[in-house]
Every structure is written in structure tokens, then in C-alpha cells.
JSON list of C-alpha atoms and ligand atoms in Angstrom, two decimals:
[
{"chain": "A", "resi": 1, "resn": "UNK", "atom": "CA", "xyz": [0.05, 0.14, 0.14]},
{"chain": "A", "resi": 2, "resn": "UNK", "atom": "CA", "xyz": [2.96, 2.31, 0.89]},
{"chain": "A", "resi": 3, "resn": "UNK", "atom": "CA", "xyz": [3.74, 2.05, -2.87]},
{"chain": "A", "resi": 4, "resn": "UNK", "atom": "CA", "xyz": [0.26, 3.93, -3.66]},
{"chain": "A", "resi": 5, "resn": "UNK", "atom": "CA", "xyz": [0.83, 6.81, -1.20]},
{"chain": "A", "resi": 6, "resn": "UNK", "atom": "CA", "xyz": [4.71, 7.14, -3.28]},
{"chain": "A", "resi": 7, "resn": "UNK", "atom": "CA", "xyz": [3.27, 7.07, -6.43]},
{"chain": "A", "resi": 8, "resn": "UNK", "atom": "CA", "xyz": [0.80, 9.79, -5.64]},
{"chain": "A", "resi": 9, "resn": "UNK", "atom": "CA", "xyz": [3.09, 11.75, -4.30]},
{"chain": "A", "resi": 10, "resn": "UNK", "atom": "CA", "xyz": [5.64, 11.62, -7.04]},
{"chain": "A", "resi": 11, "resn": "UNK", "atom": "CA", "xyz": [2.87, 12.25, -9.60]},
{"chain": "A", "resi": 12, "resn": "UNK", "atom": "CA", "xyz": [1.88, 15.55, -7.81]},
{"chain": "A", "resi": 13, "resn": "UNK", "atom": "CA", "xyz": [5.67, 16.22, -7.79]},
{"chain": "A", "resi": 14, "resn": "UNK", "atom": "CA", "xyz": [5.69, 15.94, -11.30]},
{"chain": "A", "resi": 15, "resn": "UNK", "atom": "CA", "xyz": [2.30, 18.00, -11.92]},
{"chain": "A", "resi": 16, "resn": "UNK", "atom": "CA", "xyz": [3.77, 20.60, -9.87]},
{"chain": "A", "resi": 17, "resn": "UNK", "atom": "CA", "xyz": [6.83, 20.57, -11.95]},
{"chain": "A", "resi": 18, "resn": "UNK", "atom": "CA", "xyz": [5.34, 20.82, -15.35]},
{"chain": "A", "resi": 19, "resn": "UNK", "atom": "CA", "xyz": [3.12, 23.37, -13.90]},
{"chain": "A", "resi": 20, "resn": "UNK", "atom": "CA", "xyz": [6.11, 25.47, -12.63]},
{"chain": "A", "resi": 21, "resn": "UNK", "atom": "CA", "xyz": [7.79, 25.37, -16.04]},
{"chain": "A", "resi": 22, "resn": "UNK", "atom": "CA", "xyz": [4.56, 26.31, -18.04]},
{"chain": "A", "resi": 23, "resn": "UNK", "atom": "CA", "xyz": [3.66, 29.13, -15.56]},
{"chain": "A", "resi": 24, "resn": "UNK", "atom": "CA", "xyz": [0.26, 27.36, -14.50]},
{"chain": "A", "resi": 25, "resn": "UNK", "atom": "CA", "xyz": [-1.23, 26.81, -10.93]},
{"chain": "A", "resi": 26, "resn": "UNK", "atom": "CA", "xyz": [-0.58, 23.18, -9.84]},
{"chain": "A", "resi": 27, "resn": "UNK", "atom": "CA", "xyz": [-4.16, 23.34, -8.13]},
{"chain": "A", "resi": 28, "resn": "UNK", "atom": "CA", "xyz": [-5.86, 23.80, -11.81]},
{"chain": "A", "resi": 29, "resn": "UNK", "atom": "CA", "xyz": [-4.89, 20.00, -12.87]},
{"chain": "A", "resi": 30, "resn": "UNK", "atom": "CA", "xyz": [-7.40, 17.51, -11.22]},
{"chain": "A", "resi": 31, "resn": "UNK", "atom": "CA", "xyz": [-5.69, 14.26, -10.94]},
{"chain": "A", "resi": 32, "resn": "UNK", "atom": "CA", "xyz": [-8.40, 11.55, -11.18]},
{"chain": "A", "resi": 33, "resn": "UNK", "atom": "CA", "xyz": [-7.02, 7.97, -9.74]},
{"chain": "A", "resi": 34, "resn": "UNK", "atom": "CA", "xyz": [-8.60, 5.38, -12.66]},
{"chain": "A", "resi": 35, "resn": "UNK", "atom": "CA", "xyz": [-9.67, 2.42, -10.42]},
{"chain": "A", "resi": 36, "resn": "UNK", "atom": "CA", "xyz": [-10.50, -0.08, -12.68]},
{"chain": "A", "resi": 37, "resn": "UNK", "atom": "CA", "xyz": [-9.42, -3.48, -11.25]},
{"chain": "A", "resi": 38, "resn": "UNK", "atom": "CA", "xyz": [-8.57, -2.10, -8.37]},
{"chain": "A", "resi": 39, "resn": "UNK", "atom": "CA", "xyz": [-10.57, -3.14, -4.90]},
{"chain": "A", "resi": 40, "resn": "UNK", "atom": "CA", "xyz": [-12.20, -0.82, -2.34]},
{"chain": "A", "resi": 41, "resn": "UNK", "atom": "CA", "xyz": [-9.53, -1.26, 0.32]},
{"chain": "A", "resi": 42, "resn": "UNK", "atom": "CA", "xyz": [-6.65, 0.07, -2.25]},
{"chain": "A", "resi": 43, "resn": "UNK", "atom": "CA", "xyz": [-9.37, 2.63, -3.40]},
{"chain": "A", "resi": 44, "resn": "UNK", "atom": "CA", "xyz": [-9.94, 3.79, 0.24]},
{"chain": "A", "resi": 45, "resn": "UNK", "atom": "CA", "xyz": [-6.49, 3.70, 0.89]},
{"chain": "A", "resi": 46, "resn": "UNK", "atom": "CA", "xyz": [-5.80, 5.99, -1.78]},
{"chain": "A", "resi": 47, "resn": "UNK", "atom": "CA", "xyz": [-8.28, 8.65, -0.61]},
{"chain": "A", "resi": 48, "resn": "UNK", "atom": "CA", "xyz": [-7.03, 8.73, 2.71]},
{"chain": "A", "resi": 49, "resn": "UNK", "atom": "CA", "xyz": [-3.45, 9.79, 0.49]},
{"chain": "A", "resi": 50, "resn": "UNK", "atom": "CA", "xyz": [-5.62, 12.84, -0.56]},
{"chain": "A", "resi": 51, "resn": "UNK", "atom": "CA", "xyz": [-7.01, 11.50, -3.71]},
{"chain": "A", "resi": 52, "resn": "UNK", "atom": "CA", "xyz": [-10.57, 13.36, -4.21]},
{"chain": "A", "resi": 53, "resn": "UNK", "atom": "CA", "xyz": [-11.42, 12.03, -8.10]},
{"chain": "A", "resi": 54, "resn": "UNK", "atom": "CA", "xyz": [-11.92, 8.53, -9.07]},
{"chain": "A", "resi": 55, "resn": "UNK", "atom": "CA", "xyz": [-12.24, 6.92, -12.43]},
{"chain": "A", "resi": 56, "resn": "UNK", "atom": "CA", "xyz": [-13.86, 3.84, -13.54]},
{"chain": "A", "resi": 57, "resn": "UNK", "atom": "CA", "xyz": [-14.58, 2.61, -16.96]},
{"chain": "A", "resi": 58, "resn": "UNK", "atom": "CA", "xyz": [-17.34, 0.18, -16.64]},
{"chain": "A", "resi": 59, "resn": "UNK", "atom": "CA", "xyz": [-20.57, 0.50, -15.37]},
{"chain": "A", "resi": 60, "resn": "UNK", "atom": "CA", "xyz": [-20.97, -2.89, -13.68]},
{"chain": "A", "resi": 61, "resn": "UNK", "atom": "CA", "xyz": [-17.64, -2.61, -12.21]},
{"chain": "A", "resi": 62, "resn": "UNK", "atom": "CA", "xyz": [-18.43, 1.06, -10.97]},
{"chain": "A", "resi": 63, "resn": "UNK", "atom": "CA", "xyz": [-21.83, 0.21, -9.09]},
{"chain": "A", "resi": 64, "resn": "UNK", "atom": "CA", "xyz": [-20.21, -3.07, -7.54]},
{"chain": "A", "resi": 65, "resn": "UNK", "atom": "CA", "xyz": [-18.06, -1.23, -5.82]},
{"chain": "A", "resi": 66, "resn": "UNK", "atom": "CA", "xyz": [-19.60, 2.01, -4.98]},
{"chain": "A", "resi": 67, "resn": "UNK", "atom": "CA", "xyz": [-21.10, 0.88, -1.55]},
{"chain": "A", "resi": 68, "resn": "UNK", "atom": "CA", "xyz": [-17.60, 0.20, -0.54]},
{"chain": "A", "resi": 69, "resn": "UNK", "atom": "CA", "xyz": [-15.85, 3.05, -1.17]},
{"chain": "A", "resi": 70, "resn": "UNK", "atom": "CA", "xyz": [-15.80, 6.15, 1.19]},
{"chain": "A", "resi": 71, "resn": "UNK", "atom": "CA", "xyz": [-18.07, 8.98, 0.47]},
{"chain": "A", "resi": 72, "resn": "UNK", "atom": "CA", "xyz": [-15.98, 11.97, 0.22]},
{"chain": "A", "resi": 73, "resn": "UNK", "atom": "CA", "xyz": [-15.23, 11.31, -3.18]},
{"chain": "A", "resi": 74, "resn": "UNK", "atom": "CA", "xyz": [-16.25, 12.34, -6.92]},
{"chain": "A", "resi": 75, "resn": "UNK", "atom": "CA", "xyz": [-16.98, 9.24, -9.64]},
{"chain": "A", "resi": 76, "resn": "UNK", "atom": "CA", "xyz": [-16.01, 9.97, -13.19]},
{"chain": "A", "resi": 77, "resn": "UNK", "atom": "CA", "xyz": [-17.27, 7.50, -15.74]},
{"chain": "A", "resi": 78, "resn": "UNK", "atom": "CA", "xyz": [-14.49, 7.38, -18.17]},
{"chain": "A", "resi": 79, "resn": "UNK", "atom": "CA", "xyz": [-15.23, 4.25, -20.24]},
{"chain": "A", "resi": 80, "resn": "UNK", "atom": "CA", "xyz": [-17.93, 3.69, -23.15]},
{"chain": "A", "resi": 81, "resn": "UNK", "atom": "CA", "xyz": [-21.02, 3.92, -21.62]},
{"chain": "A", "resi": 82, "resn": "UNK", "atom": "CA", "xyz": [-23.99, 2.34, -23.20]},
{"chain": "A", "resi": 83, "resn": "UNK", "atom": "CA", "xyz": [-27.60, 3.94, -23.32]},
{"chain": "A", "resi": 84, "resn": "UNK", "atom": "CA", "xyz": [-29.33, 1.18, -21.43]},
{"chain": "A", "resi": 85, "resn": "UNK", "atom": "CA", "xyz": [-26.94, 1.41, -18.30]},
{"chain": "A", "resi": 86, "resn": "UNK", "atom": "CA", "xyz": [-27.20, 5.13, -17.85]},
{"chain": "A", "resi": 87, "resn": "UNK", "atom": "CA", "xyz": [-30.03, 4.73, -15.47]},
{"chain": "A", "resi": 88, "resn": "UNK", "atom": "CA", "xyz": [-27.27, 2.73, -13.14]},
{"chain": "A", "resi": 89, "resn": "UNK", "atom": "CA", "xyz": [-24.84, 5.69, -12.83]},
{"chain": "A", "resi": 90, "resn": "UNK", "atom": "CA", "xyz": [-26.96, 8.71, -12.96]},
{"chain": "A", "resi": 91, "resn": "UNK", "atom": "CA", "xyz": [-27.08, 9.38, -9.46]},
{"chain": "A", "resi": 92, "resn": "UNK", "atom": "CA", "xyz": [-23.49, 7.98, -8.57]},
{"chain": "A", "resi": 93, "resn": "UNK", "atom": "CA", "xyz": [-21.43, 9.82, -11.15]},
{"chain": "A", "resi": 94, "resn": "UNK", "atom": "CA", "xyz": [-20.17, 13.67, -11.00]},
{"chain": "A", "resi": 95, "resn": "UNK", "atom": "CA", "xyz": [-19.05, 13.87, -14.27]},
{"chain": "A", "resi": 96, "resn": "UNK", "atom": "CA", "xyz": [-19.38, 11.42, -17.53]},
{"chain": "A", "resi": 97, "resn": "UNK", "atom": "CA", "xyz": [-16.58, 11.67, -19.61]},
{"chain": "A", "resi": 98, "resn": "UNK", "atom": "CA", "xyz": [-17.70, 9.57, -22.86]},
{"chain": "A", "resi": 99, "resn": "UNK", "atom": "CA", "xyz": [-20.57, 11.33, -24.45]},
{"chain": "A", "resi": 100, "resn": "UNK", "atom": "CA", "xyz": [-19.98, 10.50, -28.25]},
{"chain": "A", "resi": 101, "resn": "UNK", "atom": "CA", "xyz": [-23.50, 10.02, -29.55]},
{"chain": "A", "resi": 102, "resn": "UNK", "atom": "CA", "xyz": [-26.79, 11.94, -29.35]},
{"chain": "A", "resi": 103, "resn": "UNK", "atom": "CA", "xyz": [-28.67, 8.90, -28.37]},
{"chain": "A", "resi": 104, "resn": "UNK", "atom": "CA", "xyz": [-26.58, 8.78, -25.17]},
{"chain": "A", "resi": 105, "resn": "UNK", "atom": "CA", "xyz": [-26.86, 12.49, -24.59]},
{"chain": "A", "resi": 106, "resn": "UNK", "atom": "CA", "xyz": [-30.54, 12.38, -24.91]},
{"chain": "A", "resi": 107, "resn": "UNK", "atom": "CA", "xyz": [-30.83, 9.10, -22.50]},
{"chain": "A", "resi": 108, "resn": "UNK", "atom": "CA", "xyz": [-28.52, 11.17, -20.15]},
{"chain": "A", "resi": 109, "resn": "UNK", "atom": "CA", "xyz": [-30.46, 14.04, -20.09]},
{"chain": "A", "resi": 110, "resn": "UNK", "atom": "CA", "xyz": [-33.82, 12.08, -19.38]},
{"chain": "A", "resi": 111, "resn": "UNK", "atom": "CA", "xyz": [-32.46, 10.22, -16.77]},
{"chain": "A", "resi": 112, "resn": "UNK", "atom": "CA", "xyz": [-31.17, 13.34, -15.07]},
{"chain": "A", "resi": 113, "resn": "UNK", "atom": "CA", "xyz": [-34.64, 15.15, -15.63]},
{"chain": "A", "resi": 114, "resn": "UNK", "atom": "CA", "xyz": [-36.24, 12.06, -13.93]},
{"chain": "A", "resi": 115, "resn": "UNK", "atom": "CA", "xyz": [-33.74, 12.27, -10.93]},
{"chain": "A", "resi": 116, "resn": "UNK", "atom": "CA", "xyz": [-34.32, 16.08, -10.87]},
{"chain": "A", "resi": 117, "resn": "UNK", "atom": "CA", "xyz": [-30.86, 17.00, -11.60]},
{"chain": "A", "resi": 118, "resn": "UNK", "atom": "CA", "xyz": [-28.30, 18.49, -14.31]},
{"chain": "A", "resi": 119, "resn": "UNK", "atom": "CA", "xyz": [-25.53, 16.19, -15.37]},
{"chain": "A", "resi": 120, "resn": "UNK", "atom": "CA", "xyz": [-22.01, 17.33, -16.09]},
{"chain": "A", "resi": 121, "resn": "UNK", "atom": "CA", "xyz": [-20.60, 15.80, -19.42]},
{"chain": "A", "resi": 122, "resn": "UNK", "atom": "CA", "xyz": [-17.63, 15.93, -21.63]},
{"chain": "A", "resi": 123, "resn": "UNK", "atom": "CA", "xyz": [-17.63, 15.01, -25.30]},
{"chain": "A", "resi": 124, "resn": "UNK", "atom": "CA", "xyz": [-15.07, 11.96, -26.28]},
{"chain": "A", "resi": 125, "resn": "UNK", "atom": "CA", "xyz": [-13.48, 12.85, -29.05]},
{"chain": "A", "resi": 126, "resn": "UNK", "atom": "CA", "xyz": [-11.44, 10.40, -31.27]},
{"chain": "A", "resi": 127, "resn": "UNK", "atom": "CA", "xyz": [-8.79, 12.64, -32.41]},
{"chain": "A", "resi": 128, "resn": "UNK", "atom": "CA", "xyz": [-6.60, 10.56, -34.07]},
{"chain": "A", "resi": 129, "resn": "UNK", "atom": "CA", "xyz": [-9.24, 8.67, -35.48]},
{"chain": "A", "resi": 130, "resn": "UNK", "atom": "CA", "xyz": [-8.49, 4.83, -34.18]},
{"chain": "A", "resi": 131, "resn": "UNK", "atom": "CA", "xyz": [-10.52, 2.42, -35.20]},
{"chain": "A", "resi": 132, "resn": "UNK", "atom": "CA", "xyz": [-10.51, 0.70, -31.68]},
{"chain": "A", "resi": 133, "resn": "UNK", "atom": "CA", "xyz": [-11.29, 3.70, -29.81]},
{"chain": "A", "resi": 134, "resn": "UNK", "atom": "CA", "xyz": [-14.72, 5.51, -29.21]},
{"chain": "A", "resi": 135, "resn": "UNK", "atom": "CA", "xyz": [-15.35, 9.11, -29.50]},
{"chain": "A", "resi": 136, "resn": "UNK", "atom": "CA", "xyz": [-17.01, 11.55, -32.20]},
{"chain": "A", "resi": 137, "resn": "UNK", "atom": "CA", "xyz": [-14.73, 12.98, -35.00]},
{"chain": "A", "resi": 138, "resn": "UNK", "atom": "CA", "xyz": [-12.82, 16.11, -34.52]},
{"chain": "A", "resi": 139, "resn": "UNK", "atom": "CA", "xyz": [-14.86, 17.55, -37.53]},
{"chain": "A", "resi": 140, "resn": "UNK", "atom": "CA", "xyz": [-17.91, 16.82, -36.05]},
{"chain": "A", "resi": 141, "resn": "UNK", "atom": "CA", "xyz": [-17.44, 18.57, -32.55]},
{"chain": "A", "resi": 142, "resn": "UNK", "atom": "CA", "xyz": [-18.90, 21.64, -33.10]},
{"chain": "A", "resi": 143, "resn": "UNK", "atom": "CA", "xyz": [-22.23, 20.47, -34.73]},
{"chain": "A", "resi": 144, "resn": "UNK", "atom": "CA", "xyz": [-22.36, 17.84, -31.90]},
{"chain": "A", "resi": 145, "resn": "UNK", "atom": "CA", "xyz": [-21.81, 20.31, -29.11]},
{"chain": "A", "resi": 146, "resn": "UNK", "atom": "CA", "xyz": [-24.31, 22.61, -30.72]},
{"chain": "A", "resi": 147, "resn": "UNK", "atom": "CA", "xyz": [-27.18, 19.72, -30.36]},
{"chain": "A", "resi": 148, "resn": "UNK", "atom": "CA", "xyz": [-26.04, 19.12, -26.95]},
{"chain": "A", "resi": 149, "resn": "UNK", "atom": "CA", "xyz": [-26.85, 22.32, -25.95]},
{"chain": "A", "resi": 150, "resn": "UNK", "atom": "CA", "xyz": [-30.28, 22.09, -26.33]},
{"chain": "A", "resi": 151, "resn": "UNK", "atom": "CA", "xyz": [-30.33, 19.60, -23.85]},
{"chain": "A", "resi": 152, "resn": "UNK", "atom": "CA", "xyz": [-31.52, 20.96, -20.56]},
{"chain": "A", "resi": 153, "resn": "UNK", "atom": "CA", "xyz": [-30.65, 18.31, -18.16]},
{"chain": "A", "resi": 154, "resn": "UNK", "atom": "CA", "xyz": [-26.85, 17.96, -19.34]},
{"chain": "A", "resi": 155, "resn": "UNK", "atom": "CA", "xyz": [-24.40, 20.60, -19.07]},
{"chain": "A", "resi": 156, "resn": "UNK", "atom": "CA", "xyz": [-21.34, 20.25, -21.68]},
{"chain": "A", "resi": 157, "resn": "UNK", "atom": "CA", "xyz": [-18.11, 20.88, -19.22]},
{"chain": "A", "resi": 158, "resn": "UNK", "atom": "CA", "xyz": [-15.14, 20.17, -21.71]},
{"chain": "A", "resi": 159, "resn": "UNK", "atom": "CA", "xyz": [-13.67, 17.63, -24.22]},
{"chain": "A", "resi": 160, "resn": "UNK", "atom": "CA", "xyz": [-11.86, 14.43, -23.48]},
{"chain": "A", "resi": 161, "resn": "UNK", "atom": "CA", "xyz": [-9.35, 12.30, -25.61]},
{"chain": "A", "resi": 162, "resn": "UNK", "atom": "CA", "xyz": [-7.79, 8.91, -25.36]},
{"chain": "A", "resi": 163, "resn": "UNK", "atom": "CA", "xyz": [-4.68, 9.65, -27.04]},
{"chain": "A", "resi": 164, "resn": "UNK", "atom": "CA", "xyz": [-2.99, 6.66, -29.01]},
{"chain": "A", "resi": 165, "resn": "UNK", "atom": "CA", "xyz": [0.09, 4.78, -27.58]},
{"chain": "A", "resi": 166, "resn": "UNK", "atom": "CA", "xyz": [3.36, 6.00, -28.66]},
{"chain": "A", "resi": 167, "resn": "UNK", "atom": "CA", "xyz": [6.56, 4.87, -27.63]},
{"chain": "A", "resi": 168, "resn": "UNK", "atom": "CA", "xyz": [7.64, 8.19, -27.75]},
{"chain": "A", "resi": 169, "resn": "UNK", "atom": "CA", "xyz": [5.68, 10.68, -25.76]},
{"chain": "A", "resi": 170, "resn": "UNK", "atom": "CA", "xyz": [6.72, 13.53, -28.27]},
{"chain": "A", "resi": 171, "resn": "UNK", "atom": "CA", "xyz": [4.63, 12.00, -30.87]},
{"chain": "A", "resi": 172, "resn": "UNK", "atom": "CA", "xyz": [1.36, 12.61, -29.45]},
{"chain": "A", "resi": 173, "resn": "UNK", "atom": "CA", "xyz": [1.47, 16.17, -28.85]},
{"chain": "A", "resi": 174, "resn": "UNK", "atom": "CA", "xyz": [-0.31, 17.08, -32.07]},
{"chain": "A", "resi": 175, "resn": "UNK", "atom": "CA", "xyz": [-3.34, 15.25, -30.65]},
{"chain": "A", "resi": 176, "resn": "UNK", "atom": "CA", "xyz": [-3.27, 17.35, -27.46]},
{"chain": "A", "resi": 177, "resn": "UNK", "atom": "CA", "xyz": [-2.61, 20.49, -29.19]},
{"chain": "A", "resi": 178, "resn": "UNK", "atom": "CA", "xyz": [-5.49, 20.07, -31.75]},
{"chain": "A", "resi": 179, "resn": "UNK", "atom": "CA", "xyz": [-8.27, 19.40, -28.70]},
{"chain": "A", "resi": 180, "resn": "UNK", "atom": "CA", "xyz": [-6.71, 22.31, -26.79]},
{"chain": "A", "resi": 181, "resn": "UNK", "atom": "CA", "xyz": [-7.36, 24.56, -29.93]},
{"chain": "A", "resi": 182, "resn": "UNK", "atom": "CA", "xyz": [-10.83, 23.44, -30.30]},
{"chain": "A", "resi": 183, "resn": "UNK", "atom": "CA", "xyz": [-11.67, 23.83, -26.40]},
{"chain": "A", "resi": 184, "resn": "UNK", "atom": "CA", "xyz": [-10.24, 27.48, -26.54]},
{"chain": "A", "resi": 185, "resn": "UNK", "atom": "CA", "xyz": [-12.55, 28.04, -29.44]},
{"chain": "A", "resi": 186, "resn": "UNK", "atom": "CA", "xyz": [-15.45, 26.64, -27.61]},
{"chain": "A", "resi": 187, "resn": "UNK", "atom": "CA", "xyz": [-14.70, 28.71, -24.42]},
{"chain": "A", "resi": 188, "resn": "UNK", "atom": "CA", "xyz": [-14.98, 31.82, -26.54]},
{"chain": "A", "resi": 189, "resn": "UNK", "atom": "CA", "xyz": [-17.88, 30.90, -28.45]},
{"chain": "A", "resi": 190, "resn": "UNK", "atom": "CA", "xyz": [-20.31, 31.31, -25.87]},
{"chain": "A", "resi": 191, "resn": "UNK", "atom": "CA", "xyz": [-22.93, 28.58, -26.19]},
{"chain": "A", "resi": 192, "resn": "UNK", "atom": "CA", "xyz": [-25.65, 28.39, -24.06]},
{"chain": "A", "resi": 193, "resn": "UNK", "atom": "CA", "xyz": [-25.50, 25.36, -21.56]},
{"chain": "A", "resi": 194, "resn": "UNK", "atom": "CA", "xyz": [-21.82, 24.76, -23.00]},
{"chain": "A", "resi": 195, "resn": "UNK", "atom": "CA", "xyz": [-18.87, 25.53, -20.77]},
{"chain": "A", "resi": 196, "resn": "UNK", "atom": "CA", "xyz": [-15.23, 24.81, -21.27]},
{"chain": "A", "resi": 197, "resn": "UNK", "atom": "CA", "xyz": [-13.94, 23.93, -17.83]},
{"chain": "A", "resi": 198, "resn": "UNK", "atom": "CA", "xyz": [-12.33, 20.35, -17.79]},
{"chain": "A", "resi": 199, "resn": "UNK", "atom": "CA", "xyz": [-9.93, 19.41, -20.84]},
{"chain": "A", "resi": 200, "resn": "UNK", "atom": "CA", "xyz": [-9.68, 15.85, -20.08]},
{"chain": "A", "resi": 201, "resn": "UNK", "atom": "CA", "xyz": [-6.30, 14.05, -21.28]},
{"chain": "A", "resi": 202, "resn": "UNK", "atom": "CA", "xyz": [-3.62, 12.65, -20.27]},
{"chain": "A", "resi": 203, "resn": "UNK", "atom": "CA", "xyz": [-2.71, 8.86, -18.73]},
{"chain": "A", "resi": 204, "resn": "UNK", "atom": "CA", "xyz": [0.33, 7.40, -17.03]},
{"chain": "A", "resi": 205, "resn": "UNK", "atom": "CA", "xyz": [2.10, 7.31, -20.19]},
{"chain": "A", "resi": 206, "resn": "UNK", "atom": "CA", "xyz": [1.71, 11.17, -21.74]},
{"chain": "A", "resi": 207, "resn": "UNK", "atom": "CA", "xyz": [0.17, 13.22, -18.80]},
{"chain": "A", "resi": 208, "resn": "UNK", "atom": "CA", "xyz": [3.20, 15.26, -18.46]},
{"chain": "A", "resi": 209, "resn": "UNK", "atom": "CA", "xyz": [2.78, 16.35, -22.38]},
{"chain": "A", "resi": 210, "resn": "UNK", "atom": "CA", "xyz": [-0.86, 16.38, -21.69]},
{"chain": "A", "resi": 211, "resn": "UNK", "atom": "CA", "xyz": [-0.41, 19.09, -19.19]},
{"chain": "A", "resi": 212, "resn": "UNK", "atom": "CA", "xyz": [2.43, 21.02, -21.11]},
{"chain": "A", "resi": 213, "resn": "UNK", "atom": "CA", "xyz": [-0.18, 20.97, -24.24]},
{"chain": "A", "resi": 214, "resn": "UNK", "atom": "CA", "xyz": [-2.85, 22.88, -22.12]},
{"chain": "A", "resi": 215, "resn": "UNK", "atom": "CA", "xyz": [-4.83, 19.63, -19.97]},
{"chain": "A", "resi": 216, "resn": "UNK", "atom": "CA", "xyz": [-6.40, 20.21, -16.75]},
{"chain": "A", "resi": 217, "resn": "UNK", "atom": "CA", "xyz": [-7.64, 16.82, -15.82]},
{"chain": "A", "resi": 218, "resn": "UNK", "atom": "CA", "xyz": [-5.34, 13.75, -16.40]},
{"chain": "A", "resi": 219, "resn": "UNK", "atom": "CA", "xyz": [-6.64, 10.18, -15.63]},
{"chain": "A", "resi": 220, "resn": "UNK", "atom": "CA", "xyz": [-3.87, 7.88, -14.27]},
{"chain": "A", "resi": 221, "resn": "UNK", "atom": "CA", "xyz": [-4.44, 4.12, -13.25]},
{"chain": "A", "resi": 222, "resn": "UNK", "atom": "CA", "xyz": [-0.89, 2.04, -13.60]},
{"chain": "A", "resi": 223, "resn": "UNK", "atom": "CA", "xyz": [1.08, 5.07, -12.10]},
{"chain": "A", "resi": 224, "resn": "UNK", "atom": "CA", "xyz": [-0.68, 4.94, -8.96]},
{"chain": "A", "resi": 225, "resn": "UNK", "atom": "CA", "xyz": [-1.63, 1.59, -8.35]},
{"chain": "A", "resi": 226, "resn": "UNK", "atom": "CA", "xyz": [0.75, -0.81, -10.61]},
{"chain": "A", "resi": 227, "resn": "UNK", "atom": "CA", "xyz": [0.40, -2.84, -13.56]},
{"chain": "A", "resi": 228, "resn": "UNK", "atom": "CA", "xyz": [-3.44, -4.03, -13.43]},
{"chain": "A", "resi": 229, "resn": "UNK", "atom": "CA", "xyz": [-4.20, -7.66, -13.61]},
{"chain": "A", "resi": 230, "resn": "UNK", "atom": "CA", "xyz": [-7.77, -8.23, -15.01]},
{"chain": "A", "resi": 231, "resn": "UNK", "atom": "CA", "xyz": [-8.85, -11.38, -12.99]},
{"chain": "A", "resi": 232, "resn": "UNK", "atom": "CA", "xyz": [-11.23, -9.86, -10.49]},
{"chain": "B", "resi": 301, "resn": "PLP", "atom": "C1", "xyz": [-7.59, 2.59, -17.89]},
{"chain": "B", "resi": 301, "resn": "PLP", "atom": "C2", "xyz": [-7.95, 4.01, -18.29]},
{"chain": "B", "resi": 301, "resn": "PLP", "atom": "C3", "xyz": [-7.11, 5.09, -17.99]},
{"chain": "B", "resi": 301, "resn": "PLP", "atom": "C4", "xyz": [-5.86, 5.08, -17.11]},
{"chain": "B", "resi": 301, "resn": "PLP", "atom": "O1", "xyz": [-4.82, 4.57, -17.82]},
{"chain": "B", "resi": 301, "resn": "PLP", "atom": "P1", "xyz": [-3.10, 4.32, -17.27]},
{"chain": "B", "resi": 301, "resn": "PLP", "atom": "O2", "xyz": [-2.29, 3.85, -18.54]},
{"chain": "B", "resi": 301, "resn": "PLP", "atom": "O3", "xyz": [-3.19, 3.13, -16.18]},
{"chain": "B", "resi": 301, "resn": "PLP", "atom": "O4", "xyz": [-3.19, 5.34, -16.44]},
{"chain": "B", "resi": 301, "resn": "PLP", "atom": "C5", "xyz": [-7.53, 6.68, -18.48]},
{"chain": "B", "resi": 301, "resn": "PLP", "atom": "N1", "xyz": [-8.20, 6.64, -19.28]},
{"chain": "B", "resi": 301, "resn": "PLP", "atom": "C6", "xyz": [-9.31, 5.86, -19.39]},
{"chain": "B", "resi": 301, "resn": "PLP", "atom": "C7", "xyz": [-10.32, 6.25, -20.29]},
{"chain": "B", "resi": 301, "resn": "PLP", "atom": "C8", "xyz": [-8.83, 4.47, -19.11]},
{"chain": "B", "resi": 301, "resn": "PLP", "atom": "O5", "xyz": [-9.89, 3.42, -19.55]}
]
């Protein structure tokens, strides 16, 4: 467990270093601990170490762990969300990162309305157009966001992407840069119901480059909990 604490401290140190270099406030970068395959004991330990945001990529895993995790935490749904599973997470998740279709957005809107709340969401963008990844195309962002702006019970809070994996972290920069450009454009566009507050990009392998390119929300799994074993 001590390892988890050391890892968190080292990542927070790296965030601080990058922010110092680039003239940003380290507190402006939100660290999400990605807890997929991690048991509640280890999650709760990470919370003791100061983690306030956790991310799960599967609805079933999230709901299974939900009651066993301490309450002083914000849950993020970071993986692909099927329309028929929205009802299970609507009252549990603070931010849905993976909105990638109008049908999904409408379902979240409907469930949020029934629950009497407005759900914060991010638009997932497949910047590098990878076959294996979810997300809308870069060229579709404007029209998609415009459609979302009409839904009253969701609030668009930013953009998210999962960058391609490159051995050389430098290769990934253009992906981050493109999304930051769009984020800034939308921030200045004054679209009702649309506010650019979170730019969710950067994982264990590439978070420093992501922050350098303007990310303010990073999602770290392996870097905190070590390599995952997928047998729970
Ligand atoms: C698993 C996952 C992460 C974390 O990946 P690591 O490389 O372990 O840091 C981040 N984002 C999403 C969407 C994930 O599914």
C-alpha cells in the first residue's frame, strides 16, 4: 500500500514541476485516480492519501464497488457508456467523460431530468481517428456540441480524449494540441449550456506532455496502483 502513497506523491510532484515550467497553478490540474480492477481497500487507501476523484470505465464494476468506497469522493465515468446502463450511474457519477452520441446524450438528459438534476458531461473525441477507440470525429465537434446545448438536463463542461499509444511521448503532442485549440475556440463561443471547464487528457504514459499542451484533468491508473491484473 505504501507504494500507492509514494506513487501519488511522485505524480503530484511531477504535476507541480510541469506547472512551474509552464507558468500554471498546480491546483488547476485535477488528478483522477483510475480504479478499474482495483479493490475498494486500495481505493480507500488512495483516498486517505488525498485523492478526491476516481475514474471507472465500466458501469458494472462501478456499481459493484460504489457502496464500499468512502463517500468523500467524486466518481468519473471514463469508459464507453451504453445507453441502457445510464440509469445505473445517473445518481452516482459526478462527471461523464465519454459522451459520444446524441442518443446517449438524450438518455442522460432524460434520466437526469427524472432524478431532478443536471448532469455534467464531457464530449469524447477520437482525435487520431483510431478504429479501436470511441469518440466523435474532430470535425463533428461543433455540430455535436450545438445539439447538446439544447438538452436542458445535461451541461457540457469540456472535452476528453484518449490519445494513441506511442513509444515516444513527443509523437502525441499534436493530438493534445488540436483538442486544446478546439477547447479554446468553444470557450470563446458563448454557446448556451456549454462551458469549457475540463480538458480531460493525459494518462500514465503521457500526462506530462498533456499538461504541457493544456490539459487540466488527467486520468492515471497504472502510475498510481501499478500494473493491472484483469482477474477480479
Ligand atoms: C484505464 C484508463 C486510463 C488510465 O490508464 P493508465 O495508462 O493505467 O494510466 C485513463 N483513461 C481511460 C479512459 C482508461 O480506460
